[in-house]
C-alpha atoms as a printed R data frame, in Angstrom:
    type eleno elety resid chain resno      x       y       z
1   ATOM     1    CA   MET     A     1 57.872 -15.145   1.241
2   ATOM     2    CA   LYS     A     2 57.178 -16.468  -2.262
3   ATOM     3    CA   ASP     A     3 60.527 -15.280  -3.403
4   ATOM     4    CA   LYS     A     4 62.178 -16.960  -0.605
5   ATOM     5    CA   ARG     A     5 60.510 -20.231  -1.398
6   ATOM     6    CA   LYS     A     6 61.588 -19.979  -5.051
7   ATOM     7    CA   TRP     A     7 65.112 -19.340  -3.915
8   ATOM     8    CA   LEU     A     8 65.021 -22.433  -1.702
9   ATOM     9    CA   VAL     A     9 63.493 -24.592  -4.497
10  ATOM    10    CA   GLY     A    10 66.001 -23.240  -6.954
11  ATOM    11    CA   GLY     A    11 68.971 -23.907  -4.500
12  ATOM    12    CA   GLY     A    12 67.621 -27.436  -4.066
13  ATOM    13    CA   ILE     A    13 67.549 -28.028  -7.805
14  ATOM    14    CA   VAL     A    14 71.136 -26.651  -8.163
15  ATOM    15    CA   LEU     A    15 72.148 -29.076  -5.363
16  ATOM    16    CA   ILE     A    16 70.487 -31.978  -7.102
17  ATOM    17    CA   ILE     A    17 72.274 -31.171 -10.367
18  ATOM    18    CA   ILE     A    18 75.680 -30.917  -8.635
19  ATOM    19    CA   LEU     A    19 75.201 -34.192  -6.673
20  ATOM    20    CA   GLY     A    20 73.926 -35.863  -9.839
21  ATOM    21    CA   ILE     A    21 77.045 -34.825 -11.772
22  ATOM    22    CA   LEU     A    22 79.137 -36.298  -8.956
23  ATOM    23    CA   VAL     A    23 77.213 -39.574  -9.153
24  ATOM    24    CA   VAL     A    24 77.523 -39.842 -12.905
25  ATOM    25    CA   HIS     A    25 81.233 -38.981 -12.563
26  ATOM    26    CA   GLN     A    26 81.721 -41.887 -10.186
27  ATOM    27    CA   TYR     A    27 79.518 -44.536 -11.649
28  ATOM    28    CA   TYR     A    28 79.763 -43.911 -15.463
29  ATOM    29    CA   PRO     A    29 83.094 -45.708 -15.834
30  ATOM    30    CA   ASP     A    30 81.637 -48.671 -13.923
31  ATOM    31    CA   PHE     A    31 78.801 -48.961 -16.441
32  ATOM    32    CA   ARG     A    32 81.082 -48.397 -19.395
33  ATOM    33    CA   LEU     A    33 83.481 -51.279 -18.341
34  ATOM    34    CA   GLY     A    34 80.908 -53.561 -16.655
35  ATOM    35    CA   LEU     A    35 78.131 -53.720 -19.215
36  ATOM    36    CA   PRO     A    36 80.215 -55.918 -21.687
37  ATOM    37    CA   LEU     A    37 81.057 -58.174 -18.704
38  ATOM    38    CA   GLY     A    38 77.431 -59.142 -17.861
39  ATOM    39    CA   ARG     A    39 75.391 -58.702 -14.766
40  ATOM    40    CA   THR     A    40 77.947 -60.381 -12.434
41  ATOM    41    CA   GLY     A    41 80.823 -58.292 -13.604
42  ATOM    42    CA   LEU     A    42 78.803 -55.082 -13.529
43  ATOM    43    CA   ARG     A    43 77.556 -55.787  -9.961
44  ATOM    44    CA   GLN     A    44 81.138 -56.242  -8.823
45  ATOM    45    CA   LEU     A    45 82.251 -53.021 -10.280
46  ATOM    46    CA   LEU     A    46 79.275 -51.038  -9.000
47  ATOM    47    CA   ARG     A    47 79.563 -52.342  -5.473
48  ATOM    48    CA   HIS     A    48 83.239 -51.591  -4.830
49  ATOM    49    CA   HIS     A    49 82.509 -47.955  -3.868
50  ATOM    50    CA   GLY     A    50 82.915 -46.966  -0.337
51  ATOM    51    CA   PRO     A    51 81.306 -44.506   2.100
52  ATOM    52    CA   VAL     A    52 82.028 -41.311   0.179
53  ATOM    53    CA   SER     A    53 79.812 -42.476  -2.605
54  ATOM    54    CA   ALA     A    54 77.243 -43.598  -0.214
55  ATOM    55    CA   VAL     A    55 77.115 -40.209   1.445
56  ATOM    56    CA   ILE     A    56 76.727 -38.518  -1.896
57  ATOM    57    CA   LEU     A    57 73.792 -40.864  -2.836
58  ATOM    58    CA   ILE     A    58 72.147 -40.121   0.541
59  ATOM    59    CA   LEU     A    59 72.440 -36.344   0.128
60  ATOM    60    CA   LEU     A    60 70.978 -36.836  -3.359
61  ATOM    61    CA   THR     A    61 68.286 -38.897  -2.039
62  ATOM    62    CA   ALA     A    62 67.528 -36.183   0.585
63  ATOM    63    CA   ALA     A    63 67.648 -33.316  -1.851
64  ATOM    64    CA   MET     A    64 65.275 -35.042  -4.303
65  ATOM    65    CA   THR     A    65 62.902 -35.913  -1.482
66  ATOM    66    CA   ALA     A    66 62.943 -32.246  -0.267
67  ATOM    67    CA   VAL     A    67 62.315 -30.442  -3.609
68  ATOM    68    CA   PRO     A    68 58.560 -30.319  -4.568
69  ATOM    69    CA   GLY     A    69 57.735 -31.975  -7.901
70  ATOM    70    CA   VAL     A    70 60.990 -34.041  -7.862
71  ATOM    71    CA   SER     A    71 60.764 -37.769  -7.286
72  ATOM    72    CA   SER     A    72 63.503 -39.656  -5.320
73  ATOM    73    CA   SER     A    73 62.304 -43.006  -6.584
74  ATOM    74    CA   ILE     A    74 65.025 -43.250  -9.251
75  ATOM    75    CA   VAL     A    75 67.969 -42.635  -6.877
76  ATOM    76    CA   CYS     A    76 66.356 -44.869  -4.221
77  ATOM    77    CA   VAL     A    77 66.141 -47.696  -6.778
78  ATOM    78    CA   PHE     A    78 69.863 -46.907  -7.790
79  ATOM    79    CA   ASN     A    79 70.909 -47.176  -4.090
80  ATOM    80    CA   GLY     A    80 69.677 -50.820  -4.210
81  ATOM    81    CA   VAL     A    81 71.556 -51.328  -7.334
82  ATOM    82    CA   ALA     A    82 74.737 -49.853  -6.166
83  ATOM    83    CA   TYR     A    83 74.761 -51.179  -2.511
84  ATOM    84    CA   GLY     A    84 72.308 -54.115  -2.380
85  ATOM    85    CA   PRO     A    85 68.940 -54.449  -0.674
86  ATOM    86    CA   ILE     A    86 70.041 -54.048   2.937
87  ATOM    87    CA   VAL     A    87 72.565 -51.124   2.789
88  ATOM    88    CA   GLY     A    88 70.496 -49.535   0.057
89  ATOM    89    CA   PHE     A    89 67.425 -49.690   2.296
90  ATOM    90    CA   LEU     A    90 69.288 -47.935   5.030
91  ATOM    91    CA   MET     A    91 70.581 -45.235   2.678
92  ATOM    92    CA   ASN     A    92 66.960 -44.663   1.440
93  ATOM    93    CA   VAL     A    93 65.580 -44.432   5.007
94  ATOM    94    CA   ILE     A    94 68.307 -41.948   6.003
95  ATOM    95    CA   GLY     A    95 67.998 -39.865   2.824
96  ATOM    96    CA   MET     A    96 64.208 -39.735   2.753
97  ATOM    97    CA   ALA     A    97 64.057 -38.939   6.510
98  ATOM    98    CA   LEU     A    98 66.640 -36.165   6.222
99  ATOM    99    CA   GLY     A    99 64.782 -34.653   3.148
100 ATOM   100    CA   ASN     A   100 61.441 -34.653   4.848
101 ATOM   101    CA   SER     A   101 62.838 -33.374   8.183
102 ATOM   102    CA   GLY     A   102 64.591 -30.574   6.275
103 ATOM   103    CA   VAL     A   103 61.394 -29.501   4.556
104 ATOM   104    CA   ILE     A   104 59.545 -29.507   7.909
105 ATOM   105    CA   MET     A   105 62.219 -27.395   9.610
106 ATOM   106    CA   THR     A   106 62.292 -24.994   6.651
107 ATOM   107    CA   LEU     A   107 58.510 -24.571   6.459
108 ATOM   108    CA   ALA     A   108 58.381 -24.149  10.205
109 ATOM   109    CA   GLU     A   109 60.657 -21.058   9.912
110 ATOM   110    CA   LEU     A   110 58.835 -19.437   7.037
111 ATOM   111    CA   PRO     A   111 55.872 -17.060   7.827
112 ATOM   112    CA   ALA     A   112 52.592 -18.840   8.131
113 ATOM   113    CA   GLN     A   113 50.124 -18.791   5.245
114 ATOM   114    CA   ASN     A   114 46.498 -17.814   5.982
115 ATOM   115    CA   LYS     A   115 45.244 -20.003   3.214
116 ATOM   116    CA   LYS     A   116 44.385 -23.579   4.487
117 ATOM   117    CA   HIS     A   117 45.522 -26.439   2.256
118 ATOM   118    CA   PRO     A   118 42.330 -28.137   0.923
119 ATOM   119    CA   ARG     A   119 43.670 -31.680   0.666
120 ATOM   120    CA   ILE     A   120 45.249 -32.764   3.898
121 ATOM   121    CA   ASN     A   121 44.191 -31.773   7.492
122 ATOM   122    CA   LEU     A   122 45.928 -34.043   9.848
123 ATOM   123    CA   ARG     A   123 44.126 -32.796  12.907
124 ATOM   124    CA   ALA     A   124 40.727 -33.497  11.374
125 ATOM   125    CA   THR     A   125 41.711 -37.240  11.296
126 ATOM   126    CA   GLY     A   126 41.988 -37.403  15.048
127 ATOM   127    CA   TYR     A   127 45.405 -39.159  14.653
128 ATOM   128    CA   PRO     A   128 47.641 -36.592  12.957
129 ATOM   129    CA   GLY     A   129 50.984 -38.599  13.613
130 ATOM   130    CA   ILE     A   130 49.680 -41.751  12.112
131 ATOM   131    CA   THR     A   131 47.946 -39.917   9.209
132 ATOM   132    CA   ALA     A   132 51.220 -38.125   8.390
133 ATOM   133    CA   MET     A   133 53.122 -41.486   8.589
134 ATOM   134    CA   LEU     A   134 50.620 -43.049   6.028
135 ATOM   135    CA   GLY     A   135 50.921 -39.959   3.849
136 ATOM   136    CA   TYR     A   136 54.688 -40.458   3.610
137 ATOM   137    CA   MET     A   137 54.170 -44.139   2.644
138 ATOM   138    CA   ILE     A   138 52.177 -43.495  -0.431
139 ATOM   139    CA   PRO     A   139 54.590 -42.797  -3.391
140 ATOM   140    CA   VAL     A   140 51.874 -40.861  -5.287
141 ATOM   141    CA   ILE     A   141 51.443 -38.258  -2.669
142 ATOM   142    CA   PRO     A   142 54.154 -35.595  -2.790
143 ATOM   143    CA   SER     A   143 56.085 -35.762   0.444
144 ATOM   144    CA   ALA     A   144 56.424 -32.027   0.493
145 ATOM   145    CA   LEU     A   145 52.631 -31.742   0.755
146 ATOM   146    CA   VAL     A   146 52.600 -34.084   3.733
147 ATOM   147    CA   SER     A   147 55.391 -32.102   5.370
148 ATOM   148    CA   TYR     A   148 53.365 -28.912   4.859
149 ATOM   149    CA   ALA     A   149 50.458 -30.609   6.492
150 ATOM   150    CA   VAL     A   150 52.733 -31.624   9.489
151 ATOM   151    CA   VAL     A   151 53.787 -28.038   9.951
152 ATOM   152    CA   LYS     A   152 50.201 -26.861   9.875
153 ATOM   153    CA   ALA     A   153 49.187 -29.464  12.402
154 ATOM   154    CA   ARG     A   154 51.909 -28.316  14.683
155 ATOM   155    CA   LEU     A   155 53.298 -31.745  15.271
156 ATOM   156    CA   ARG     A   156 56.294 -31.903  17.469
157 ATOM   157    CA   GLY     A   157 59.331 -34.012  18.529
158 ATOM   158    CA   PRO     A   158 58.638 -37.871  18.669
159 ATOM   159    CA   LYS     A   159 55.580 -37.666  16.418
160 ATOM   160    CA   ILE     A   160 57.465 -36.001  13.572
161 ATOM   161    CA   THR     A   161 60.485 -38.469  14.002
162 ATOM   162    CA   ALA     A   162 58.035 -41.381  13.969
163 ATOM   163    CA   ALA     A   163 56.194 -40.141  10.894
164 ATOM   164    CA   VAL     A   164 59.286 -39.343   8.795
165 ATOM   165    CA   ILE     A   165 61.116 -42.499   9.614
166 ATOM   166    CA   GLY     A   166 58.142 -44.902   9.861
167 ATOM   167    CA   GLY     A   167 56.666 -43.438   6.672
168 ATOM   168    CA   SER     A   168 59.888 -44.147   4.688
169 ATOM   169    CA   LEU     A   169 60.402 -47.690   5.698
170 ATOM   170    CA   PRO     A   170 58.056 -49.541   3.348
171 ATOM   171    CA   THR     A   171 59.002 -47.695   0.107
172 ATOM   172    CA   ALA     A   172 62.707 -47.472   1.085
173 ATOM   173    CA   PHE     A   173 62.764 -51.249   1.336
174 ATOM   174    CA   LEU     A   174 60.782 -51.866  -1.901
175 ATOM   175    CA   TYR     A   175 62.964 -49.386  -3.859
176 ATOM   176    CA   ALA     A   176 66.230 -50.936  -2.633
177 ATOM   177    CA   PHE     A   177 64.984 -54.535  -3.042
178 ATOM   178    CA   GLY     A   178 63.740 -53.660  -6.501
179 ATOM   179    CA   GLY     A   179 67.050 -52.099  -7.379
180 ATOM   180    CA   ASP     A   180 68.924 -55.200  -6.469
181 ATOM   181    CA   ALA     A   181 66.434 -57.324  -8.411
182 ATOM   182    CA   LEU     A   182 66.918 -55.193 -11.505
183 ATOM   183    CA   LEU     A   183 70.701 -55.564 -11.365
184 ATOM   184    CA   ARG     A   184 70.350 -59.312 -10.944
185 ATOM   185    CA   GLY     A   185 67.833 -59.622 -13.675
186 ATOM   186    CA   SER     A   186 65.292 -61.314 -11.349
187 ATOM   187    CA   TYR     A   187 61.907 -60.474 -12.929
188 ATOM   188    CA   ARG     A   188 60.168 -62.572 -10.222
189 ATOM   189    CA   ARG     A   189 61.584 -60.115  -7.538
190 ATOM   190    CA   LEU     A   190 60.576 -57.142  -9.713
191 ATOM   191    CA   LEU     A   191 57.009 -58.393  -9.818
192 ATOM   192    CA   ILE     A   192 57.045 -58.809  -5.988
193 ATOM   193    CA   VAL     A   193 58.155 -55.340  -5.635
194 ATOM   194    CA   GLY     A   194 55.504 -53.950  -8.037
195 ATOM   195    CA   GLY     A   195 52.853 -55.949  -6.219
196 ATOM   196    CA   GLY     A   196 54.178 -54.754  -2.863
197 ATOM   197    CA   LEU     A   197 53.914 -51.097  -3.989
198 ATOM   198    CA   LEU     A   198 50.374 -51.594  -5.258
199 ATOM   199    CA   LEU     A   199 49.320 -53.407  -1.898
200 ATOM   200    CA   LEU     A   200 50.990 -50.665   0.061
201 ATOM   201    CA   ILE     A   201 49.051 -47.907  -1.744
202 ATOM   202    CA   ALA     A   202 45.823 -49.828  -1.629
203 ATOM   203    CA   GLY     A   203 46.254 -50.712   2.082
204 ATOM   204    CA   VAL     A   204 46.869 -47.110   3.066
205 ATOM   205    CA   LEU     A   205 44.036 -45.902   1.003
206 ATOM   206    CA   LEU     A   206 41.676 -48.513   2.388
207 ATOM   207    CA   PHE     A   207 42.763 -47.544   5.986
208 ATOM   208    CA   ARG     A   208 41.996 -43.930   5.347
209 ATOM   209    CA   ARG     A   209 38.669 -44.768   3.880
210 ATOM   210    CA   LEU     A   210 37.584 -47.062   6.763
211 ATOM   211    CA   HIS     A   211 38.776 -44.397   9.219
212 ATOM   212    CA   HIS     A   212 36.595 -41.777   7.403
213 ATOM   213    CA   VAL     A   213 33.613 -44.116   7.521
214 ATOM   214    CA   VAL     A   214 34.092 -44.862  11.204
215 ATOM   215    CA   ARG     A   215 34.445 -41.220  12.143
216 ATOM   216    CA   ARG     A   216 31.345 -40.272  10.218
217 ATOM   217    CA   TYR     A   217 29.344 -43.090  11.886
218 ATOM   218    CA   ARG     A   218 30.498 -41.803  15.382
219 ATOM   219    CA   GLN     A   219 29.528 -38.229  14.482
220 ATOM   220    CA   GLU     A   220 26.026 -39.279  13.273
221 ATOM   221    CA   GLY     A   221 25.578 -41.514  16.295
């Protein structure tokens, strides 16, 4: 089973490299020609790409989301750079949802492990679907770890869909919005994005803490 996991991770890394090469091949000429023209000229060159480039970036987002230890934040920000905040946001949501769904389906097909994971027990919270969604929202928590917890909790159908899509919405928007702000040179927007990420992390952690306190109080009562 471990060998199969290694092959899957290795295949994902190879796919990331291939898709990354395609992205560099498509966008390097734009940066080479556009940088001397300033931000406006660079933005016009970057945003003339069509659906083929978008599909490649979505697949790259999905692959980087799926492979453990790889962060998709860079390509999610670039989606905002290349396609603007709205389209970039949609690309991020699709890519992150595909990646997390792929991990869940793959783990569900692998033989179950007897060792319980010590960090995340979705059933213990009483609201496994909501907890999974919150886990996907926090950038510092590896999404593969949350997907593993989803499989262990045996979530099904609508709960998985709501978790992977709902959990990707905040960070997908902030990354795309931040990428567009970066291209425009709007430091005010970048500060808003940074503050939004911090508030998102703090809010989710506070929610989990309060839920833990309330749950302990009910047990003691």
